[in-house]
Every structure is written in structure tokens, then in C-alpha cells.
């Protein structure tokens, strides 16, 4: 969710890795251990909770959390709780990081000392207050000075124990006085509207002639202050809960008799001191991002330059490839690039181009796509984005079962627990591996279209580059779908939204063993047992040496890398995908033939869809995959028959009845999958048949009339991604701006390589430059676009600095981040002058 600021959208997000805690204080009873969990809070609002780690003073969490932050906040806090035998939770301590300090710890593992939690320090929210000093003339002619304190409203107060019934106390404090007044309680709101006025006498009555108008002793003013305390009215016997306070010295009224501002609530100093190192520590990795996104037209030059990367020759001279070269880690570049290309529907040409370039640089087919290159990272990110639903429907049911059942699966004799049986454990593990292998290899029809298109491109490039290796077209795909997609998802299901938390140690061990086996099954390596370092894994793998496993993997890989965009017969033999008896209606290929229904044996390969009288007979009809324009259900009213579907071709439509609804869906899914990339695929179709010289659905009389209903959008796996193209371009700009020195160094390298066609200088050797002149042109355009955007950002900051008032609702008094911002802008202005 973005906050709008005069046409500029501001996005905040945070990505957190909660590692582990160590040296937590022991439980005071005989059992020293604790059952601990950790929460993530924006100020006082809990937004995430880890699992409970039992019986440990050094709990390992291993949890990842990401969220978009929809509001302003002051602290990112982490609370450690202990759950007792009565399931009551008590706070042990916290780590609290100010928003303005988050960049200090950006994307690096850091140990934070756990701090003591005191109710007086747990505050959040802000208060709108007005103060006015006025003179009151009495009937006897004397005057006195009175202070008007008006509490207007509060915002963002914490919710305590599920409720918030706030009230405020207003106190005038001096060396020898304390006068307090109280607002009414506002029920069930953490944004109370008070608008209550209180009067306090500041000076003693005196003669009007003795004092001039508004003249007060400065010493009197300096010694007085107004304190506003916020409380939550509680029905509990422990009394009302403190929510925060603010103190305002009356000297703010020296310059003007009226003062009004927003204030952040502050903690109360209770005089207690706590040792800083006695509560243990917590390891965290925090990445906080704040993007200021301009209107779309600001990004056009840079966005267009990046989006045409797939068409640049060579691709190493493209803007996207350059970003991968200058970033410290390829993953930094891959995330916004993939999201941008996905948003504009250009991810497949781009990945095809960089993958083809990488394949051509690869010398050994056994190492294809094994490095952490830009290609690998981009495909990883694409699979993670586009394949999330695919993982859900494929792996989640059995992952849930494994996490809940806790069956022992340890096969390392050294790690067997007392009472465990090796053979039973091995059987449990084999059963899980077989089931997961089965659901994966039968899930080809659910693989998202964009992944299939990318896999097709990979196998084409690999097969062309290594023509002497018949298996390279499979290993090029398996290195991603098994090694980088399914295996990591099984190993760490919490990172792929397959489980809410990191698994417990026993389940994690089971998933590790399954992941290793599945990864090896999918690798199709010639010596699989030798790929295991552990003897017990090599022995266990002997259970999977049957040819049926390799055949299943190849069939699966072939299906997910099939596409109607090429001549299948050119590089591969037909692979059977599905077959069986169904009933079909005659297509009317013969001029005087009867259009009756007949039982036929249907057969689908990755080349064609055929039918014959019986299994093994010569085909009566063959439909090339590229001629399938759509596969859709047929309404029952057409022929008064259930479970019918239609295979639409350029000339006529084939109507088929399956044996049951499940089989009908299976056939529709797999036919759709193998044909969904066809260039002439229809967007509309007729849901009913053409009978008696008209379409039953729309009554159109021409058999060639365009369809009247939109074609189905494909399988659920092909979900639309919610991506903001301008925000991703802003992230790309931000990365280029961060590494601007490397861009300039790369320009120098291009110049050096163009002029001196000799050995490269060592400082330039890290850059991949195939065509110096084209790369130089791209770099010039990138730097020009980045500097233009940087000027826009600088102007926006200057304008904001001029317009922003300290003490406003957006930047209340006590906002340390704004104070820091003011200092920075003042320094910049002074430097400019």
C-alpha cells in the first residue's frame, strides 16, 4: 500500500530473517529451560509471530518474514516471549530499532542485545495539543494570567489486551505546585477525539497598572511545564495502563501567546536501572526499503531502455545485463528486473536471450546453468513468483501431512534414536519420496505457462549448443525445476509459503532426506549413487534405480518444456502423454458421411492428437498440436450428453465425450497445456454446438461466425501477478544510482577495450564486455537517465523540506527521523551555497 504525497507514491517494505537467540535467562524453577517464541511489531502492533521453540535457552527460529508497511511507524521491535505450562505468555525482553537506524543494519546479520521491557517504556501514538496564554481582568480591576490547554485528539494509540478506552490527564507542574485535570474516557477507540479545554492560573492577581499587557516574569515561565499523560481505562484490579506522555515547558509561549502542534508520545522515566547484558541476544537480518515513486512518464527513458534488453545484440550490452554486472549480488538485480519484465510480458524473450548467451559461453554440458549467474537468478525469481500456486497445489498437501505426522525417517545409523527401527524408518522415507516424486512427475499440466516457455527456450539452446549430448535437453530443464524449485521448496517449505513456520528439527531432517533424493532423481546423472557423500544415502538410493523413475522424469520434463512454437519432430521423438477410449462425434470430413457417435482409442503425444478404432491400429485422424486453437467444455444441451468437450481446429471442431467428469478435466487440462503457446490460439469460442444451420449458444447462422464467449484463461497456475511497473523501475534506478561509480568504471573499461586491444587492466577484469562500443552507448544512456531521475528526487526533497512543518500531523515534535532529515537538508543547502 502506497502513501500519496502530491502525486508521489511512497512505498515502505521490510524483509526480516529471525535467526536465533542465545543466552536467554533461565527459568527460576528446577527446570531451567524455556518454551520461547518471537514476535515482530511495528511499534506496539504485532505483525508476525514465530513458532514456539521448546526447552531451550538458545532457540533457533530460522524464520523469514516480508511485509508491505501501510502506515508510518517509529520502531521496528522484536519481543521474546516465554510460554509456561498453563499456556500463559510472558515477555522476557525486546529488541527495538528506530526507523531512522534501520539502514545501519541493512541486509547483514547482526546480534542485538535483548533489552528489558517496562510498561512505562511501551508507548506509541501522537497527540494534538494547543496552549494559549491569556489575561483575565477581574471586576475589581486586577488582572491574572491564565493558561488554556486544549487536548484535541490522539492517533495511533496502542490496543491493550484487545481494547483501548483512552483518557488524558493534563498537569501544570512547577517547583511548588502540581495541578491536574482529566478528560472524559473515550470508549473503544485508539484514535480518540477529545477536544476538551482546561484552564490553569499561571500568575497571581495584580494591579493592571503594575503590569503591562502580557508581561510575565521570565523566571516564572521557565519553571513551569505542562505534562499530558495518556491512559487506558482498565477494568482490571491492577489499575489503568500507561500509554505515554509528553512534557512542554511554558517557555514555548515566550515568542507567541499561542502554541499548537502534534507531539509524539514519549516513555516515562521510572528511575529504574537494568543491566544491559543480562537478557541474552537475538540475531536478525533486516532489509528496510522506502521507495518514492514518481508518475509513470518520469521513468519512460530508463524503463524503455531496460525493456528492450532482450532485443539488444549482444545481450551483454543491454541495460538489464549491465545492472547484473554492477550489482554486488546478482539477486539484487534479478528481483526488480524479473518483476518489470513479467509486468510488461517480456520475461521470456529476455531470459531466452541471456540464457542463450550463457549456454554459448559454457564449455561442459555437465556444468550448464550451475553457477549463480544473472540467468540463474532471474529464472529462480520467475519460478518463485509465477510458480507459487503451482507449488501449493502440488506439494502443500503432502508437506502438511509430513509436518503433522512426525513419522521417524532417519536412515543414518549414527543418528537413530533409542527405540527406532531402521527398516521402518527406511520404509517411511521411501513412501514419502515415492509419493512426492509421483505428484511432481504428474503435475506437468499445472506448470505455469511462463515457466514452460522459459524451459522450452533452455532446452532449445542447450540442444543446439551440445548436439552430441542427447540428455542435455533434459538436464538444462531439470537443473532448474528440480534443483532450484522443487528441492528447495521441500527443504524449506516456509520460504515458499508451504508452511507458516520453519519445521521442527525432526521434520526438517525428514524433509532434508526427501529433498536430497528428489534432487538426485531429477538430475538424470549417470552415476547417481556416487553423487551422495554419505554411504547411507547411496544405499537408500538403490531403491530408485529402476528405469521407470528416469522415464517418468523425462516425460515430465518433456511436457513442461513443450511448446507449439517449434517443429517438435526436429529434435525429439514423440513422447506419450495420455491415451484411452472416449466417444467422439464424426467431424463431417466426408461430404455425405453420417455425423454419429463412435467409440475410439485416443492418443496424445507432444507432437499430435490422434484416434483410431482400437489401441495399436493405424490412426484414422491426426491433429498436429500446432493446429489446436482451443480446448473447452461443451454445454450439455448440445447433444444431451454429459462430460463433453471440444477440440477446436482451423477448419472444424472435434466433439468428444469422456467417461467421467474427472477424465474430462484431465483431458482438457493436458490438451490445453500442450497447445496453450500456439500463436493462433483463439480468444473466443462457441460453448454450444453448431446444429440445424445455427449455433445453439448465440443463434448465429454462419458456421464460421466468431465465438460468442471468452476462452477460459488457462489453468489456475497461470495467475496474474500484482506488480507495479513504476515501482520496479524506481528500484532499478535506485540500484543504478547506488552503483554509479561502477557504471562509470565500466565506461572506462569499454573505452580501454576499444582503444587498446590488449590485456585488460585488473580493475576492469570483473566486467563482462563482449561489444565495447554497444556497451558504452548503453552505459551512456543509463547514466544520463539515472542523473535525470536523481535531479528529480533532489528537487522533490528540496520542495518537501520547504513545505514541511515540524510539529505537523505528518512530522510531530519528537520525530527523530525528521530532525535528522532537517540536519541533512541544512548541510546540503549550506554546501550548495
Coordinates of N, CA and C in Angstrom, one line a residue, residues 129-273:
X129 N -2.2 19.1 20.5 CA -2.4 19.9 21.7 C -2.2 21.4 21.3
X130 N -3.0 22.3 22.0 CA -2.9 23.7 21.9 C -2.7 24.3 23.2
X131 N -1.8 25.3 23.3 CA -1.6 26.1 24.5 C -1.8 27.6 24.2
X132 N -2.5 28.3 25.1 CA -2.7 29.7 24.9 C -2.6 30.4 26.3
X133 N -1.8 31.5 26.3 CA -1.7 32.3 27.5 C -2.5 33.6 27.3
X134 N -3.4 33.8 28.3 CA -4.3 35.0 28.2 C -4.4 35.7 29.5
X135 N -4.9 37.0 29.4 CA -5.1 37.8 30.6 C -6.6 37.8 30.9
X136 N -6.9 37.8 32.1 CA -8.3 37.9 32.6 C -8.3 39.1 33.6
X137 N -9.2 40.1 33.3 CA -9.3 41.2 34.1 C -10.6 41.0 35.0
X138 N -10.3 41.0 36.3 CA -11.4 40.8 37.2 C -12.3 42.0 37.4
X139 N -13.4 41.9 38.1 CA -14.3 43.0 38.3 C -13.7 44.1 39.1
X140 N -12.7 43.8 39.9 CA -12.1 44.8 40.8 C -10.9 45.5 40.1
X141 N -10.7 45.1 38.8 CA -9.7 45.8 38.1 C -8.3 45.2 38.1
X142 N -8.2 44.1 38.8 CA -6.9 43.4 38.7 C -6.8 42.4 37.6
X143 N -5.6 42.0 37.2 CA -5.5 41.0 36.2 C -4.7 39.8 36.7
X144 N -5.0 38.7 36.0 CA -4.2 37.5 36.3 C -4.0 36.8 34.9
X145 N -3.0 36.0 34.8 CA -2.6 35.3 33.6 C -3.0 33.8 33.7
X146 N -3.8 33.4 32.7 CA -4.3 32.0 32.7 C -3.8 31.3 31.5
X147 N -3.6 30.0 31.7 CA -3.1 29.1 30.6 C -4.3 28.3 30.2
X148 N -4.6 28.3 28.9 CA -5.6 27.4 28.3 C -4.8 26.3 27.7
X149 N -5.2 25.1 28.1 CA -4.6 23.8 27.5 C -5.8 23.0 26.8
X150 N -5.7 22.9 25.5 CA -6.7 22.2 24.8 C -6.2 20.9 24.2
X151 N -6.7 19.8 24.6 CA -6.4 18.5 24.1 C -7.4 18.1 23.0
X152 N -6.9 18.2 21.7 CA -7.9 18.0 20.6 C -8.1 16.5 20.3
X153 N -7.0 15.8 20.0 CA -7.2 14.4 19.6 C -5.9 13.6 19.7
X154 N -6.0 12.3 19.6 CA -4.8 11.4 19.6 C -5.0 10.5 18.4
X155 N -3.9 10.0 17.9 CA -3.9 9.0 16.8 C -2.9 7.9 17.1
X156 N -3.3 6.7 16.7 CA -2.4 5.5 16.8 C -2.0 5.0 18.1
X157 N -2.9 5.2 19.1 CA -2.6 4.7 20.5 C -2.6 3.1 20.4
X158 N -1.9 2.5 21.3 CA -1.8 1.0 21.3 C -3.1 0.4 21.8
X159 N -3.4 -0.8 21.3 CA -4.6 -1.5 21.8 C -4.0 -2.5 22.9
X160 N -4.5 -2.4 24.1 CA -4.0 -3.1 25.3 C -5.1 -4.2 25.6
X161 N -4.6 -5.5 25.6 CA -5.4 -6.6 25.9 C -6.7 -6.6 25.1
X162 N -6.6 -6.2 23.8 CA -7.8 -6.3 22.9 C -8.7 -5.1 23.0
X163 N -8.4 -4.1 23.8 CA -9.3 -2.9 23.9 C -8.5 -1.6 24.1
X164 N -9.1 -0.5 23.8 CA -8.5 0.8 24.1 C -9.6 1.8 24.5
X165 N -9.6 2.1 25.7 CA -10.6 3.1 26.3 C -9.7 4.3 26.8
X166 N -9.2 5.2 26.0 CA -8.3 6.2 26.5 C -8.9 7.4 27.2
X167 N -8.1 8.0 28.0 CA -8.3 9.3 28.5 C -7.0 10.0 28.8
X168 N -7.0 11.3 29.0 CA -5.8 12.1 29.2 C -5.9 12.9 30.5
X169 N -4.8 13.0 31.1 CA -4.6 13.9 32.3 C -3.7 15.0 31.9
X170 N -4.1 16.2 32.2 CA -3.3 17.4 31.9 C -2.8 18.0 33.2
X171 N -1.5 18.2 33.4 CA -1.0 18.7 34.7 C -0.1 19.8 34.5
X172 N -0.3 20.9 35.3 CA 0.6 22.1 35.3 C 1.6 21.8 36.4
X173 N 2.9 21.8 36.1 CA 3.9 21.5 37.1 C 4.8 22.6 37.3
X174 N 5.2 22.9 38.6 CA 6.2 23.9 38.9 C 7.0 23.5 40.1
X175 N 7.9 24.3 40.6 CA 8.7 24.0 41.7 C 7.9 23.6 43.0
X176 N 6.8 24.3 43.1 CA 6.0 24.0 44.4 C 4.5 23.9 44.1
X177 N 4.2 23.4 42.8 CA 2.8 23.2 42.5 C 2.6 22.0 41.5
X178 N 1.5 21.4 41.6 CA 1.1 20.3 40.7 C -0.4 20.3 40.7
X179 N -1.0 20.8 39.6 CA -2.4 20.9 39.4 C -2.8 20.0 38.2
X180 N -3.7 19.0 38.4 CA -4.0 18.0 37.4 C -5.5 18.1 37.1
X181 N -5.8 17.9 35.8 CA -7.2 17.8 35.3 C -7.3 16.6 34.3
X182 N -8.5 16.1 34.1 CA -8.7 14.9 33.4 C -9.8 15.0 32.4
X183 N -9.6 14.4 31.2 CA -10.6 14.4 30.1 C -11.6 13.2 30.4
X184 N -12.6 13.2 29.7 CA -13.6 12.0 29.7 C -12.9 10.8 29.0
X185 N -13.4 9.7 29.4 CA -12.9 8.4 28.8 C -13.6 8.3 27.4
X186 N -12.8 8.0 26.4 CA -13.4 7.7 25.1 C -13.4 6.2 24.9
X187 N -14.5 5.6 24.7 CA -14.6 4.1 24.7 C -14.3 3.5 23.3
X188 N -13.6 2.4 23.3 CA -13.3 1.6 22.1 C -12.8 2.3 20.9
X189 N -11.7 3.1 21.1 CA -11.1 3.7 20.0 C -9.6 4.0 20.4
X190 N -8.7 3.8 19.4 CA -7.3 4.2 19.6 C -7.0 5.5 18.8
X191 N -8.0 6.1 18.3 CA -7.9 7.5 17.7 C -8.9 8.4 18.3
X192 N -8.8 8.7 19.6 CA -9.9 9.4 20.3 C -9.9 10.9 19.9
X193 N -11.2 11.4 19.8 CA -11.4 12.8 19.6 C -11.8 13.4 21.0
X194 N -10.9 14.2 21.6 CA -11.2 14.8 22.9 C -11.8 16.2 22.8
X195 N -11.1 17.1 22.3 CA -11.4 18.5 22.1 C -12.0 19.1 23.4
X196 N -11.2 18.9 24.5 CA -11.5 19.4 25.8 C -10.5 20.5 26.2
X197 N -11.1 21.5 26.9 CA -10.2 22.7 27.2 C -10.1 22.8 28.8
X198 N -8.9 23.0 29.2 CA -8.6 23.2 30.7 C -7.9 24.5 30.9
X199 N -8.3 25.2 32.1 CA -7.7 26.4 32.4 C -6.8 26.3 33.7
X200 N -5.7 26.9 33.6 CA -4.8 26.9 34.8 C -4.3 28.3 35.1
X201 N -4.3 28.7 36.3 CA -3.8 30.0 36.7 C -2.3 30.0 36.8
X202 N -1.7 30.9 36.0 CA -0.2 30.9 35.9 C 0.4 31.9 36.9
X203 N -0.2 33.2 37.0 CA 0.4 34.2 37.9 C -0.7 34.7 38.9
X204 N -0.3 35.2 40.0 CA -1.2 35.8 41.0 C -1.8 37.0 40.5
X205 N -3.1 37.3 40.9 CA -3.7 38.6 40.5 C -2.9 39.8 41.0
X206 N -2.8 40.8 40.1 CA -2.0 42.0 40.4 C -2.7 43.2 39.8
X207 N -2.2 44.4 40.2 CA -2.8 45.6 39.6 C -2.6 45.7 38.2
X208 N -3.6 46.2 37.4 CA -3.5 46.4 36.0 C -2.4 47.4 35.7
X209 N -2.2 48.4 36.5 CA -1.3 49.5 36.3 C 0.2 49.0 36.5
X210 N 0.3 48.0 37.4 CA 1.7 47.5 37.7 C 2.3 46.6 36.6
X211 N 1.4 45.9 35.9 CA 1.9 45.0 34.8 C 1.4 45.5 33.5
X212 N 2.3 45.5 32.5 CA 1.8 45.8 31.2 C 1.2 44.6 30.6
X213 N 0.5 44.8 29.5 CA -0.2 43.7 28.8 C 0.7 42.5 28.5
X214 N 0.3 41.3 29.0 CA 1.0 40.1 28.7 C 2.5 40.1 29.3
X215 N 2.8 40.9 30.2 CA 4.1 40.9 30.8 C 4.2 40.0 32.0
X216 N 5.0 39.0 31.9 CA 5.1 37.9 32.9 C 6.6 37.8 33.2
X217 N 6.9 37.5 34.5 CA 8.3 37.2 34.9 C 8.8 36.0 34.2
X218 N 10.0 36.2 33.5 CA 10.5 35.0 32.8 C 10.8 33.9 33.7
X219 N 11.3 34.1 34.9 CA 11.6 33.1 35.8 C 10.4 32.2 36.1
X220 N 9.2 32.8 36.2 CA 8.0 32.1 36.4 C 7.7 31.1 35.3
X221 N 7.9 31.6 34.1 CA 7.6 30.8 32.9 C 8.6 29.6 32.8
X222 N 9.8 29.9 33.0 CA 10.9 28.9 32.8 C 10.7 27.7 33.8
X223 N 10.1 28.0 34.9 CA 9.9 27.0 35.9 C 8.7 26.1 35.8
X224 N 7.8 26.5 34.8 CA 6.5 25.8 34.7 C 6.5 24.9 33.4
X225 N 5.8 23.8 33.5 CA 5.6 23.0 32.3 C 4.3 22.3 32.4
X226 N 3.8 22.0 31.2 CA 2.6 21.2 31.0 C 2.9 19.7 30.7
X227 N 2.3 18.8 31.5 CA 2.5 17.4 31.2 C 1.2 16.8 30.8
X228 N 1.2 16.1 29.7 CA -0.1 15.3 29.3 C 0.2 13.9 29.3
X229 N -0.5 13.1 30.1 CA -0.4 11.7 30.2 C -1.6 11.0 29.6
X230 N -1.4 10.0 28.8 CA -2.4 9.2 28.2 C -2.5 7.8 28.9
X231 N -3.8 7.4 29.2 CA -4.0 6.2 30.0 C -5.1 5.4 29.3
X232 N -5.1 4.1 29.5 CA -6.1 3.2 29.1 C -6.9 2.8 30.3
X233 N -8.2 3.2 30.3 CA -9.1 2.9 31.4 C -9.4 1.4 31.5
X234 N -8.8 0.8 32.5 CA -8.9 -0.7 32.6 C -9.9 -1.1 33.7
X235 N -10.6 -2.2 33.5 CA -11.4 -2.8 34.5 C -10.7 -3.8 35.4
X236 N -9.4 -4.0 35.1 CA -8.6 -4.9 35.9 C -8.2 -4.3 37.2
X237 N -8.0 -5.2 38.2 CA -7.6 -4.7 39.5 C -6.3 -4.0 39.6
X238 N -5.5 -4.2 38.5 CA -4.1 -3.7 38.6 C -4.1 -2.2 38.2
X239 N -5.2 -1.6 37.9 CA -5.3 -0.2 37.6 C -5.1 0.1 36.1
X240 N -5.2 1.4 35.8 CA -5.1 1.8 34.4 C -3.7 1.7 33.8
X241 N -3.7 1.4 32.5 CA -2.3 1.2 31.8 C -1.8 2.5 31.2
X242 N -0.6 2.8 31.5 CA 0.1 4.0 30.9 C 0.3 3.8 29.4
X243 N 0.0 4.8 28.7 CA 0.1 4.8 27.2 C 1.2 5.7 26.7
X244 N 1.6 6.7 27.5 CA 2.6 7.6 27.0 C 2.4 9.0 27.6
X245 N 3.4 9.8 27.5 CA 3.3 11.2 28.0 C 4.1 12.2 27.1
X246 N 3.8 13.5 27.3 CA 4.6 14.5 26.7 C 4.7 15.6 27.7
X247 N 5.9 16.3 27.7 CA 6.1 17.5 28.5 C 6.5 18.7 27.7
X248 N 5.8 19.8 28.0 CA 6.0 21.0 27.2 C 6.4 22.2 28.2
X249 N 7.6 22.7 28.2 CA 7.9 23.8 29.0 C 7.1 25.1 28.5
X250 N 6.7 25.9 29.4 CA 5.9 27.1 29.0 C 6.7 28.1 28.4
X251 N 8.0 28.0 28.3 CA 8.8 29.0 27.6 C 8.5 29.0 26.1
X252 N 7.8 28.0 25.6 CA 7.5 28.0 24.2 C 6.5 29.1 23.9
X253 N 5.9 29.7 25.0 CA 4.9 30.8 24.8 C 5.6 32.2 24.9
X254 N 6.9 32.2 25.0 CA 7.6 33.5 25.1 C 7.4 34.3 23.8
X255 N 7.7 33.7 22.7 CA 7.6 34.4 21.4 C 6.2 34.7 21.0
X256 N 5.3 33.8 21.3 CA 3.9 34.0 21.0 C 3.0 33.4 22.1
X257 N 1.9 34.1 22.3 CA 1.0 33.6 23.4 C 0.2 32.4 23.0
X258 N 0.3 31.9 21.8 CA -0.4 30.7 21.3 C 0.5 29.7 20.7
X259 N 0.4 28.5 21.1 CA 1.2 27.4 20.5 C 0.3 26.2 20.3
X260 N 0.4 25.6 19.1 CA -0.3 24.4 18.7 C 0.5 23.5 17.9
X261 N 0.5 22.2 18.2 CA 1.4 21.3 17.5 C 1.0 19.8 17.8
X262 N 1.4 18.9 16.9 CA 1.3 17.5 17.2 C 2.6 17.0 17.9
X263 N 2.5 16.1 18.8 CA 3.6 15.6 19.6 C 3.5 14.1 19.6
X264 N 4.7 13.5 19.5 CA 4.8 12.0 19.7 C 4.8 11.8 21.2
X265 N 4.0 10.7 21.6 CA 4.1 10.3 23.0 C 5.5 9.8 23.3
X266 N 5.9 10.0 24.5 CA 7.2 9.6 24.9 C 7.1 8.6 26.1
X267 N 8.1 7.8 26.3 CA 8.1 6.9 27.5 C 8.3 7.7 28.8
X268 N 8.0 7.1 29.9 CA 8.2 7.7 31.2 C 9.4 7.2 31.9
X269 N 10.2 8.1 32.4 CA 11.4 7.7 33.2 C 10.9 7.3 34.6
X270 N 11.1 5.9 34.9 CA 10.6 5.5 36.2 C 11.8 5.3 37.2
X271 N 13.0 5.7 36.8 CA 14.1 5.7 37.7 C 14.7 4.4 37.9
X272 N 14.2 3.3 37.2 CA 14.8 2.0 37.4 C 16.0 1.8 36.5
X273 N 17.0 1.1 36.9 CA 18.1 0.8 36.0 C 18.2 -0.8 35.9

